[in-house]
PDB file of C-alpha atoms and ligand atoms in Angstrom:
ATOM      1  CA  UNK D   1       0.000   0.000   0.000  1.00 96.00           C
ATOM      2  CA  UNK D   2       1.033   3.960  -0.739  1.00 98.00           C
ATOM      3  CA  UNK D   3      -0.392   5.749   1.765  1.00 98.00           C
ATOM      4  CA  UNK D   4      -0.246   9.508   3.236  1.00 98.00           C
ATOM      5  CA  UNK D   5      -0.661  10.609   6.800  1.00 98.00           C
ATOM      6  CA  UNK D   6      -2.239  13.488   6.955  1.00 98.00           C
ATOM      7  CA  UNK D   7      -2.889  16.037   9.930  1.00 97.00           C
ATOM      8  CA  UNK D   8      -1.751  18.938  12.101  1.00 97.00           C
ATOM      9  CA  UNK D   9       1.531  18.806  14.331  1.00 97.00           C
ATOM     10  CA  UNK D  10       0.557  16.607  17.069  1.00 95.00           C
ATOM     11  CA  UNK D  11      -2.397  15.072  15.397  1.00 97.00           C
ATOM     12  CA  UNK D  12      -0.931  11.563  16.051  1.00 96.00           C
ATOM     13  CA  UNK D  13       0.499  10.852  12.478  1.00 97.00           C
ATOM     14  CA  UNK D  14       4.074   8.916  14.119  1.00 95.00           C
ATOM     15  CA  UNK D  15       2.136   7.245  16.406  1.00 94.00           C
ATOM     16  CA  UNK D  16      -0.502   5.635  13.653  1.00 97.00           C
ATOM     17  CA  UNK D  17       2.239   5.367  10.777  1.00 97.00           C
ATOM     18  CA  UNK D  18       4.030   3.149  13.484  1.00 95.00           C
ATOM     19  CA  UNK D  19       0.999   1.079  13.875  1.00 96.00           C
ATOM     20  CA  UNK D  20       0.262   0.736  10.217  1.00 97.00           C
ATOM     21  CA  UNK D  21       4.050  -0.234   9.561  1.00 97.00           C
ATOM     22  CA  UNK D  22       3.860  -3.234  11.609  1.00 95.00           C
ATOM     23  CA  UNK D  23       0.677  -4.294   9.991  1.00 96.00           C
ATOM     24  CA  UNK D  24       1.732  -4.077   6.417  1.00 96.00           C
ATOM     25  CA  UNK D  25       5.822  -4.174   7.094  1.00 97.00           C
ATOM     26  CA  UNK D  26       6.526  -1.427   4.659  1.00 97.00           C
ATOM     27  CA  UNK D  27       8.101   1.697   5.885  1.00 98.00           C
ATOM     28  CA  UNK D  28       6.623   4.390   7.702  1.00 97.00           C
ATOM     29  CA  UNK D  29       9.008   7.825   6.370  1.00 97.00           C
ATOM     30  CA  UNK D  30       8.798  10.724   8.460  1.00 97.00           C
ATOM     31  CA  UNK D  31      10.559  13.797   6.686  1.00 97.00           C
ATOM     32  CA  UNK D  32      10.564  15.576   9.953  1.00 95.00           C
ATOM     33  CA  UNK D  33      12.310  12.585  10.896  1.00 94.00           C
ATOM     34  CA  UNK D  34      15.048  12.945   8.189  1.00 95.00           C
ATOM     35  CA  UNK D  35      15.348  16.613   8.599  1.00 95.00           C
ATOM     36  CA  UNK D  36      16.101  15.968  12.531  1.00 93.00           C
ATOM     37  CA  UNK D  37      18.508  13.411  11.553  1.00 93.00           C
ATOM     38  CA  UNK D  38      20.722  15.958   8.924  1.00 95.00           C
ATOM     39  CA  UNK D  39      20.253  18.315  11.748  1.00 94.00           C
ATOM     40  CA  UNK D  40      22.084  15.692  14.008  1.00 92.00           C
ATOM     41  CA  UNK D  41      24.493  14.863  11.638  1.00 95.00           C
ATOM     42  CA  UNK D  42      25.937  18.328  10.995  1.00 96.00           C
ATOM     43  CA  UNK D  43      25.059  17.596   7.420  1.00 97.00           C
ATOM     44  CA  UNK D  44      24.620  20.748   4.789  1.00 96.00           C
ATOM     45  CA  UNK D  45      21.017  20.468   4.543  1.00 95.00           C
ATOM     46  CA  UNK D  46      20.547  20.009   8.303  1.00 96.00           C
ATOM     47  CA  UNK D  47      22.316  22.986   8.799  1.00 96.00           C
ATOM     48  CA  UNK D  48      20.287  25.235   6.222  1.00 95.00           C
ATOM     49  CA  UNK D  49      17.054  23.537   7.851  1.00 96.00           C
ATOM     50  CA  UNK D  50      17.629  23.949  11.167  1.00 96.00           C
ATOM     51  CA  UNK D  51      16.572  28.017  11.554  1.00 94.00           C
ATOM     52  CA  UNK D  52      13.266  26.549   9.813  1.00 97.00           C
ATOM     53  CA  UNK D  53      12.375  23.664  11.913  1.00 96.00           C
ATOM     54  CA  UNK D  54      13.372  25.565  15.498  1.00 94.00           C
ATOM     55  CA  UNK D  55      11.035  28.400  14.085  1.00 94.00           C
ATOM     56  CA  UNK D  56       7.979  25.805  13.457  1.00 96.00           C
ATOM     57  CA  UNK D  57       8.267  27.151   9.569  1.00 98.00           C
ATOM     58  CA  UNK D  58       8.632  24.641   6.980  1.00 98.00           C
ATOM     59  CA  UNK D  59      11.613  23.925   4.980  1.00 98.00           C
ATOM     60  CA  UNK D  60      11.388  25.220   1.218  1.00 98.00           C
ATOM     61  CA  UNK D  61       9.842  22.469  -1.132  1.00 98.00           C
ATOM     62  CA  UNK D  62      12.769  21.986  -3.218  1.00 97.00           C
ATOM     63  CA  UNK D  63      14.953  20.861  -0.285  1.00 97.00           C
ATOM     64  CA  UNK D  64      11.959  18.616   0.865  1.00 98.00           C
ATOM     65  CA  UNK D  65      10.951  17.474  -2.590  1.00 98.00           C
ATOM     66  CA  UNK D  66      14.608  16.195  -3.088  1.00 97.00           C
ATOM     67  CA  UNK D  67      14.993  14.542  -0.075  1.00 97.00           C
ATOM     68  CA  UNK D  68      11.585  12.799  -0.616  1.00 97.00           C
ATOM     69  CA  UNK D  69      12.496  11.534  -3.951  1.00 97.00           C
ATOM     70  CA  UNK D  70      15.776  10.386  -2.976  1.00 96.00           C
ATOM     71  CA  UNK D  71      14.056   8.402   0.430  1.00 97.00           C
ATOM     72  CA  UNK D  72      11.475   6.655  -1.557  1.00 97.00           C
ATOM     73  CA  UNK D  73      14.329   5.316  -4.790  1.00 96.00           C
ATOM     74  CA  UNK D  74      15.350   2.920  -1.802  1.00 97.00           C
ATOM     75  CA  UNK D  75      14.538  -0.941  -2.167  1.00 97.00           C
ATOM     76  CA  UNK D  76      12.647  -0.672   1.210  1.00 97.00           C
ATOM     77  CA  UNK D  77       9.825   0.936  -0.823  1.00 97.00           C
ATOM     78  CA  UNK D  78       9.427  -1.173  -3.660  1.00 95.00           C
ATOM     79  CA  UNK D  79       5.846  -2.905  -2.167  1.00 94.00           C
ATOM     80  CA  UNK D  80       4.644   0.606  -0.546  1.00 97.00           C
ATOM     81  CA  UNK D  81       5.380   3.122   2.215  1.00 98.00           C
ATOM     82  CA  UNK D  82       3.509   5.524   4.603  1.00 98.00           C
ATOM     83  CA  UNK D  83       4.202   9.531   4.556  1.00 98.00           C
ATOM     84  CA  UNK D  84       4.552  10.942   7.638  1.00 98.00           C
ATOM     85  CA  UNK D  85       4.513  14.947   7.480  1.00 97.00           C
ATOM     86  CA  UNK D  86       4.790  14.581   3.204  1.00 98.00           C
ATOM     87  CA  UNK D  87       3.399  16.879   1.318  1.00 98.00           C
ATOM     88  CA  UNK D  88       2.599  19.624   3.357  1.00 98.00           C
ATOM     89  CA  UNK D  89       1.910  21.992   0.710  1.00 98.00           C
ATOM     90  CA  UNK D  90       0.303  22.527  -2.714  1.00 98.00           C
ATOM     91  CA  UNK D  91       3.670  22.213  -4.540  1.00 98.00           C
ATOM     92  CA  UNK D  92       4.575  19.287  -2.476  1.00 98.00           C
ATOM     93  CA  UNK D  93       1.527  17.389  -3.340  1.00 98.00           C
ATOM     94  CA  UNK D  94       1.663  18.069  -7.200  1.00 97.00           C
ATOM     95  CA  UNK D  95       5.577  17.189  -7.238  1.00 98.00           C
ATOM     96  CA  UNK D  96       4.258  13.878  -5.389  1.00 97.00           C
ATOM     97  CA  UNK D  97       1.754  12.917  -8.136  1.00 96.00           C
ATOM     98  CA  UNK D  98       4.103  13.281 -10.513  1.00 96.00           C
ATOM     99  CA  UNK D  99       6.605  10.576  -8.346  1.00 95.00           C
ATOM    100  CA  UNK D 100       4.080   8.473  -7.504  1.00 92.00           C
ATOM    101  CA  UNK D 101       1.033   7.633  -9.579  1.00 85.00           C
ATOM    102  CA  UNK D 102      -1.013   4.590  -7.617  1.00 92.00           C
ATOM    103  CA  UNK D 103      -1.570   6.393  -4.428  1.00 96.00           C
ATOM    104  CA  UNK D 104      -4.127   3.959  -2.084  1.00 97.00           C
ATOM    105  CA  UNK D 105      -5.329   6.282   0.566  1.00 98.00           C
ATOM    106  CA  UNK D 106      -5.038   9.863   1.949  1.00 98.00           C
ATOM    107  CA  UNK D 107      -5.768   8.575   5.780  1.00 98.00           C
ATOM    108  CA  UNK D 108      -6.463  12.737   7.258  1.00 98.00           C
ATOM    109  CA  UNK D 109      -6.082  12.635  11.281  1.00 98.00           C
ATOM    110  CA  UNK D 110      -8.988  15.054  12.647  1.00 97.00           C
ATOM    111  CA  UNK D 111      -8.086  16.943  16.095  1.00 96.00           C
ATOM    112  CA  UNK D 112      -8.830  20.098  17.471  1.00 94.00           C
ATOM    113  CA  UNK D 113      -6.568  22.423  18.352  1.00 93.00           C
ATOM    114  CA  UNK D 114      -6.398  22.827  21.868  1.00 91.00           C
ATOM    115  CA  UNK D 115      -6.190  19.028  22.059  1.00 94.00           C
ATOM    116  CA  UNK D 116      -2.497  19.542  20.532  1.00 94.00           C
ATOM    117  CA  UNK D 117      -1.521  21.748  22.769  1.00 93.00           C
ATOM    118  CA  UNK D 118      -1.760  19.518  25.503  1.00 92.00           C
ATOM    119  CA  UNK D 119      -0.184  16.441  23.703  1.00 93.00           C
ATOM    120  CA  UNK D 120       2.753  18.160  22.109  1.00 95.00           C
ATOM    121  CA  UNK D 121       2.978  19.503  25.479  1.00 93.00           C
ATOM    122  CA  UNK D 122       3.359  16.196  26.626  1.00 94.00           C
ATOM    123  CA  UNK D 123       5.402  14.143  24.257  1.00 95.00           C
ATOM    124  CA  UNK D 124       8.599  12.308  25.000  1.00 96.00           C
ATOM    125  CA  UNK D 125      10.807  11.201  21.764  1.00 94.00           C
ATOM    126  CA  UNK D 126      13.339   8.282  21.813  1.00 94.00           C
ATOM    127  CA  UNK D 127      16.596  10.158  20.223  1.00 89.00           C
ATOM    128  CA  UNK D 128      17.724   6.964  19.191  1.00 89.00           C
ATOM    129  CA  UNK D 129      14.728   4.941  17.343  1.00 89.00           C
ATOM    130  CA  UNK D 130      12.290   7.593  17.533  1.00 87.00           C
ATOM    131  CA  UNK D 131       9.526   5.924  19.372  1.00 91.00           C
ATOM    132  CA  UNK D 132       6.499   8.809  20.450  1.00 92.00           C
ATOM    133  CA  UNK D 133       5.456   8.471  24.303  1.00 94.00           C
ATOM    134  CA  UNK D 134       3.154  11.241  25.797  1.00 94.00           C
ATOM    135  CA  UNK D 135       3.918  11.434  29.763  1.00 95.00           C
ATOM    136  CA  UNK D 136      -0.006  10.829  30.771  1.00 93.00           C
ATOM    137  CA  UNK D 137      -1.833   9.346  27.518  1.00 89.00           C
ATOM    138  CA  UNK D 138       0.923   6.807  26.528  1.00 91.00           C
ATOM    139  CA  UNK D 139       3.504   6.902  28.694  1.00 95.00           C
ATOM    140  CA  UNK D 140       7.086   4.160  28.192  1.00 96.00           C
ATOM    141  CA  UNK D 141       7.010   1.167  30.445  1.00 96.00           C
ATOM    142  CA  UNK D 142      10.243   1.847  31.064  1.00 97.00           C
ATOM    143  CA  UNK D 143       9.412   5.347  32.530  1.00 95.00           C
ATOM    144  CA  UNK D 144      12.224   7.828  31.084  1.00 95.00           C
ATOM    145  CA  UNK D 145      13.455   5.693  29.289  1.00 97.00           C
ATOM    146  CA  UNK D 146      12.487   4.622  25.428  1.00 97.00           C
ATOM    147  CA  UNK D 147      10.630   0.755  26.318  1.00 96.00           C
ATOM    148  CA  UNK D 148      12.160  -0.468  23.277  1.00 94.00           C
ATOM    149  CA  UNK D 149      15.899   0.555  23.001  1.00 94.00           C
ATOM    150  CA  UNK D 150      16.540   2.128  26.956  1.00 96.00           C
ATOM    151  CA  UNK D 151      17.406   5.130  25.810  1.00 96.00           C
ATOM    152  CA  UNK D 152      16.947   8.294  27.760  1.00 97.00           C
ATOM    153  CA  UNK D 153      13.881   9.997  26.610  1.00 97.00           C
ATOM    154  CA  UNK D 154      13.845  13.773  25.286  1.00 96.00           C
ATOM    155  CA  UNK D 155      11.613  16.899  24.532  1.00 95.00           C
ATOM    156  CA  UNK D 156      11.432  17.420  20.516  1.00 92.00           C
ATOM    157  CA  UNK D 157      13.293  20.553  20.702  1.00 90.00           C
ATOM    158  CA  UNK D 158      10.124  22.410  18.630  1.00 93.00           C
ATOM    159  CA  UNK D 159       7.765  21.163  21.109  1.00 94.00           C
ATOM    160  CA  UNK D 160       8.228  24.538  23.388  1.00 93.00           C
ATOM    161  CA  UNK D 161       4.381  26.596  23.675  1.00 91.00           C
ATOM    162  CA  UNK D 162       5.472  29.482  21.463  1.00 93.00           C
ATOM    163  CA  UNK D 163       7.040  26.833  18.520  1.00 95.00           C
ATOM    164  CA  UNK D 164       3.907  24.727  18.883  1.00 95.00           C
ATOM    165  CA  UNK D 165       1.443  27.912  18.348  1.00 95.00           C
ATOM    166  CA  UNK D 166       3.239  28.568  15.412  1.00 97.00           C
ATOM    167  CA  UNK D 167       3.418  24.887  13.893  1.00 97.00           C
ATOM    168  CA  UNK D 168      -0.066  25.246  14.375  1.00 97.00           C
ATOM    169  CA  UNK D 169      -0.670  28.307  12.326  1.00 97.00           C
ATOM    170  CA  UNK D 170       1.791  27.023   9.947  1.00 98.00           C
ATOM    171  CA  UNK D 171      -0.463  23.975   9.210  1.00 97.00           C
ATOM    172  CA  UNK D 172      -4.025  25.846   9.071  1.00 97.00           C
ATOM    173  CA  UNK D 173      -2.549  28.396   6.110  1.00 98.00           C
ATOM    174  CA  UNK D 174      -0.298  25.515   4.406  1.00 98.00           C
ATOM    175  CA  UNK D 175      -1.135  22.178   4.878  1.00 98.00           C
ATOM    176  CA  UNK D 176      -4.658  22.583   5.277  1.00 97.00           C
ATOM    177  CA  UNK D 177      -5.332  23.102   1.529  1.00 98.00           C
ATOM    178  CA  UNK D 178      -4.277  20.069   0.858  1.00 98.00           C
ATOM    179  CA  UNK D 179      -7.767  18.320   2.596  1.00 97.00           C
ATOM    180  CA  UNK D 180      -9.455  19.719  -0.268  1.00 97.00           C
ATOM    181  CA  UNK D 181      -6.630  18.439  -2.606  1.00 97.00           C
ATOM    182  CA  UNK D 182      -7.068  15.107  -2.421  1.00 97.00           C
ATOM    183  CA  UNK D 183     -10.876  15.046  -1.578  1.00 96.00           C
ATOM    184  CA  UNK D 184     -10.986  16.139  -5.311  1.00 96.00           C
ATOM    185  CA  UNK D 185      -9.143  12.730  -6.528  1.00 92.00           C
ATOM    186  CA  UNK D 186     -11.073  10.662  -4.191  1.00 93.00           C
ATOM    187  CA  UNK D 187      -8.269   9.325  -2.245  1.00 95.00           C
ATOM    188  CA  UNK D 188      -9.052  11.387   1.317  1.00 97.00           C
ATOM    189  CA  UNK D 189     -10.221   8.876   4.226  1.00 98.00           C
ATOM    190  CA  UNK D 190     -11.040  11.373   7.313  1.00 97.00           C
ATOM    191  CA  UNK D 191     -10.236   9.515  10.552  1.00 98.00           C
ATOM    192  CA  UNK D 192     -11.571  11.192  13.669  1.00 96.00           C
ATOM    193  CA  UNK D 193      -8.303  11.176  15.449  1.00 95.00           C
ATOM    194  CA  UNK D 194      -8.936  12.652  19.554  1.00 95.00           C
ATOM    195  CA  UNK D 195     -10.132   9.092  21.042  1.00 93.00           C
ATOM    196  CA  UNK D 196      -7.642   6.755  22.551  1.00 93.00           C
ATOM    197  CA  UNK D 197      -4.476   5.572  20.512  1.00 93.00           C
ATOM    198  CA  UNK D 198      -5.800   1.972  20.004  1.00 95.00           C
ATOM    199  CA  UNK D 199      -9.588   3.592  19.384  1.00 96.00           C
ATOM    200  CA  UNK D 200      -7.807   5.417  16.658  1.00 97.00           C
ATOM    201  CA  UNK D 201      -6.019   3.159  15.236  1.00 97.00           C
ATOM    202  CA  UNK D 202      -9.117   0.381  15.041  1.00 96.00           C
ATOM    203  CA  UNK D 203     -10.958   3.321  13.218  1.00 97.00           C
ATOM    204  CA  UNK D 204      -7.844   3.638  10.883  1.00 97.00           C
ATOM    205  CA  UNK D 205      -7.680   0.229  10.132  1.00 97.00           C
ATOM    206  CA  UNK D 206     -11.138  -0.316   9.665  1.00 96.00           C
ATOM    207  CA  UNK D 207     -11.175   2.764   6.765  1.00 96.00           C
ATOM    208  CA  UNK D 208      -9.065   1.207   4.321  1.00 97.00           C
ATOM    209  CA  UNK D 209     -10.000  -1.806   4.725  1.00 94.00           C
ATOM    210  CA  UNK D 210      -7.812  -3.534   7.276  1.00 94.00           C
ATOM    211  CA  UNK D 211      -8.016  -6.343   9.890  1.00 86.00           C
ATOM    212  CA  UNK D 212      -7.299  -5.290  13.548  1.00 81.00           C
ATOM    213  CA  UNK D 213      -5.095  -7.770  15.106  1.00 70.00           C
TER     214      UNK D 213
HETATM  215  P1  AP5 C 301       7.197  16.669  11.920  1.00 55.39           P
HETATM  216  O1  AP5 C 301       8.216  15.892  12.638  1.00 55.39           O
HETATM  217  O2  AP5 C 301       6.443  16.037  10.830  1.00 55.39           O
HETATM  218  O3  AP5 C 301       6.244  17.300  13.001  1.00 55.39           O
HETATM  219  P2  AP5 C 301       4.691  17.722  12.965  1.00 55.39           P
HETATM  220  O4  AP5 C 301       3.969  17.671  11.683  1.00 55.39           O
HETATM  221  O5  AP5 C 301       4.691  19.021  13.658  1.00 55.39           O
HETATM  222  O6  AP5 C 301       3.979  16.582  13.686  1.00 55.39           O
HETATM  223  P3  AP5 C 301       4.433  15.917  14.994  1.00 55.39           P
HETATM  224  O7  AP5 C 301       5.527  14.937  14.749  1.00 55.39           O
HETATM  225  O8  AP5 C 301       4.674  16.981  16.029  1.00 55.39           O
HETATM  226  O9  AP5 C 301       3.086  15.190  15.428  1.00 55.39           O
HETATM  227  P4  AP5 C 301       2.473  13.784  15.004  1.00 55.39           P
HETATM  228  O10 AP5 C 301       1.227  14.045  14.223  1.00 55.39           O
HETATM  229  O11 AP5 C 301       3.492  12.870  14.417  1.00 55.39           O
HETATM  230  O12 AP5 C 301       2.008  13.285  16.427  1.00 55.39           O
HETATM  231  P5  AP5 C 301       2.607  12.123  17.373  1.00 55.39           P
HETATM  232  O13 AP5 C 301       2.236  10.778  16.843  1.00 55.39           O
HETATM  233  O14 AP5 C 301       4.021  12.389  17.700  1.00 55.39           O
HETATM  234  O15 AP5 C 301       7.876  17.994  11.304  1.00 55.39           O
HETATM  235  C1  AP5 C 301       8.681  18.819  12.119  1.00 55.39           C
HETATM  236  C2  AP5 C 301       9.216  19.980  11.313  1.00 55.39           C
HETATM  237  O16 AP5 C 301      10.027  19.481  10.219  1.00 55.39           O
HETATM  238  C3  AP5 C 301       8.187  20.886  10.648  1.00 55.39           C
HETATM  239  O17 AP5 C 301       7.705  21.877  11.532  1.00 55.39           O
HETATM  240  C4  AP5 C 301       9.007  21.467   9.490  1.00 55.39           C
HETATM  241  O18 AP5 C 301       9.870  22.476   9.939  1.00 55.39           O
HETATM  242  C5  AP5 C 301       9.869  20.275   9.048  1.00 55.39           C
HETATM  243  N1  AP5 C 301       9.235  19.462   8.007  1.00 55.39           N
HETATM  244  C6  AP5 C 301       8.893  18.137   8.100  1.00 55.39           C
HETATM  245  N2  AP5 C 301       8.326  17.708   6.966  1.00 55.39           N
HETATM  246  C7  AP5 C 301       8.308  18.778   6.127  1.00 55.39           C
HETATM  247  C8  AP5 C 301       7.829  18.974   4.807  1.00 55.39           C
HETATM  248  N3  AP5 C 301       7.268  17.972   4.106  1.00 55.39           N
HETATM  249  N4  AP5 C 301       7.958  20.207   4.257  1.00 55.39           N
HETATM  250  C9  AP5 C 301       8.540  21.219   4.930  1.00 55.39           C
HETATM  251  N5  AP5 C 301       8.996  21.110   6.193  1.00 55.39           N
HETATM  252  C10 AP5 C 301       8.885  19.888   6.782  1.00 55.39           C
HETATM  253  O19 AP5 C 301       1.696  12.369  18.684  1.00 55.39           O
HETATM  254  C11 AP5 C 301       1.845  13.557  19.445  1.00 55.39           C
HETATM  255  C12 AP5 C 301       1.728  13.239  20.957  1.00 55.39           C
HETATM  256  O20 AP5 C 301       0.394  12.822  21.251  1.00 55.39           O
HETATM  257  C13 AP5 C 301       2.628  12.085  21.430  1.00 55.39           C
HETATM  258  O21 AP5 C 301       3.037  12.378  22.735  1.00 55.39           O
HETATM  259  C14 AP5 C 301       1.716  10.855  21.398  1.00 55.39           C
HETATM  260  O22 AP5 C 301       2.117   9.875  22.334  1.00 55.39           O
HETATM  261  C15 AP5 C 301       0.370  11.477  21.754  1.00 55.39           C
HETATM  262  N6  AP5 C 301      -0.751  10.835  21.083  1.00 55.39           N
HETATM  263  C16 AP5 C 301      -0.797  10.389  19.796  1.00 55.39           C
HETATM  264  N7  AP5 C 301      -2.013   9.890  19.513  1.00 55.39           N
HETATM  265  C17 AP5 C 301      -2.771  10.040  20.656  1.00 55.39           C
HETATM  266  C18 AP5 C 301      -4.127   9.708  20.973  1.00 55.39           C
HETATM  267  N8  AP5 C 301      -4.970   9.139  20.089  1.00 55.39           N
HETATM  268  N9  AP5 C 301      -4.571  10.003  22.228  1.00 55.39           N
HETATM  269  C19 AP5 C 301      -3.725  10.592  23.117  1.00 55.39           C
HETATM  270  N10 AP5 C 301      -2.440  10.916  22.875  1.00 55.39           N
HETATM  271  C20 AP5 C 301      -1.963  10.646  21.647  1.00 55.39           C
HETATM  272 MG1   MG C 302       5.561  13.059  13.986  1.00 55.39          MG
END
C-alpha cells in the first residue's frame, strides 16, 4: 500500500504510521524525521534547515521534494510506504503525483486544536529509534526511558508553547489546503483522530480496509 498521513503537528500521524508499519511491514518515512537526523548529523542540509524547523516554519519544497524523492528510490519501498509529514503543501503534493502515480489512501487525522496543545505539550521522543510516548496518555514502560531501546527519553526541541502555536498556524494556512486536494481525486479517508491511541487506530484500520489484530 502507498499511503499519506495526513494532519496537524501533534495530530498523532508517528504514532498511527508506526501502527500501520507493523501491519503491512513497509516503511513508515517521516521527513521531519530525516530533517532531525541531517540536523544531528551536521550535514549541509541540516544545517540550512535547522533556523526553519526551530522556528515551526517549513523547509522550502525543493529541499523537501529532493529529499523525498531520494528516500522513496530505496529498495525498502518497492511494495509501498507511509508519509509521515509529506506533502505539506500545494507544490509538495503536485511534485508527489508526478513521483508516484497509484496512491491507495489519503488517511487525514482530525483533532482540534487545543487538544495539541496539551499532547505536544506532553510528548517524549526516543533520540535513538524515535519511538512517540506522551507522559499521561501513553507513557514508556520503562518510565524515562524509550521501552524499546533504553534510551533516555527527550523533549522534541520544537515542542516549546510558542514553537507549537506557530506549527499550528503554519499547518491551518499551508497544509490545510491540501484536505481539499485530495478530496478532489477521491483518495481522502477522514479519521476522527482525539479518542484513545488503540480507538484510533481500530478506526484507521477499519477505513481502508484492514483487519485489527
Ligand atoms: P514533523 O516531525 O512532521 O512534526 P509535525 O507535523 O509538527 O507533527 P508531529 O511529529 O509533532 O506530530 P504527530 O502528528 O506525528 O504526532 P505524534 O504521533 O508524535 O515535522 C517537524 C518539522 O520538520 C516541521 O515543523 C518542518 O519544519 C519540518 N518538516 C517536516 N516535513 C516537512 C515537509 N514535508 N515540508 C517542509 N517542512 C517539513 O503524537 C503527538 C503526541 O500525542 C505524542 O506524545 C503521542 O504519544 C500522543 N498521542 C498520539 N495519539 C494520541 C491519541 N490518540 N490520544 C492521546 N495521545 C496521543
Ligand atoms: Mg511526527
Amino acid at each position: 500500500m502507498k499511503l499519506i498521513m495526513l494532519g496537524a503537528p501533534g495530530a498523532g500521524k508517528g504514532t498511527q504510521a508506526a501502527e500501520l508499519k507493523d501491519k503491512l511491514s513497509i516503511p513508515a518515512i517521516s521527513t521531519g524525521a530525516i530533517i532531525r537526523n541531517a540536523i544531528k548529523n551536521g550535514t549541509q542540509v541540516g544545517i540550512e534547515a535547522k533556523a526553519y524547523i526551530d522556528n515551526g516554519q517549513l523547509v522550502p519544497d525543493d529541499t523537501m521534494i529532493r529529499l523525498l524523492g531520494e528516500r522513496l528510490s530505496m529498495p525498502d519501498c518497492v511494495n509501498g510506504f507511509i508519509l509521515d509529514g509529506f506533502p505539506r503543501t500545494i507544490a509538495q503534493a503536485v511534485a508527489l503525483d508526478e513521483m508516484v502515480v497509484d496512491l491507495d489512501y489519503v488517511i487525514s487525522l482530525e483533532v482540534d486544536d487545543d487538544v495539541i496543545v496539551e499532547r505536544l505539550s506532553g510528548r517524549r521522543e526516543c533520540p535513538k529509534c524515535a519511538s512517540t510516548y506522551h507522559v499521561t496518555n501513553n507513557p514508556s514502560a520503562k518510565g524515562d526511558k524509550c521501552e524499546k531501546c533504553g534510551e533516555p527519553l527527550v523533549t522534541r526541541a520544537d515542542d516549546t508553547p510558542e514553537t507549537i502555536l506557530k506549527r499550528l498556524a503554519v499547518y491551518h494556512e499551508q497544509t490545510e489546503p491540501l484536505i481539499d486536494y485530495y478530496k478532489k481525486s477521491g483518495k481522502l479517508v477522514s479519521v476522527e483522530g482525539t479518542s484513545d491511541v488503540h480507538s484510533t487506530t481500530v478506526e484507521m484500520f477499519r477505513a481502508i480496509g484492514l483487519e485489527i489484530a
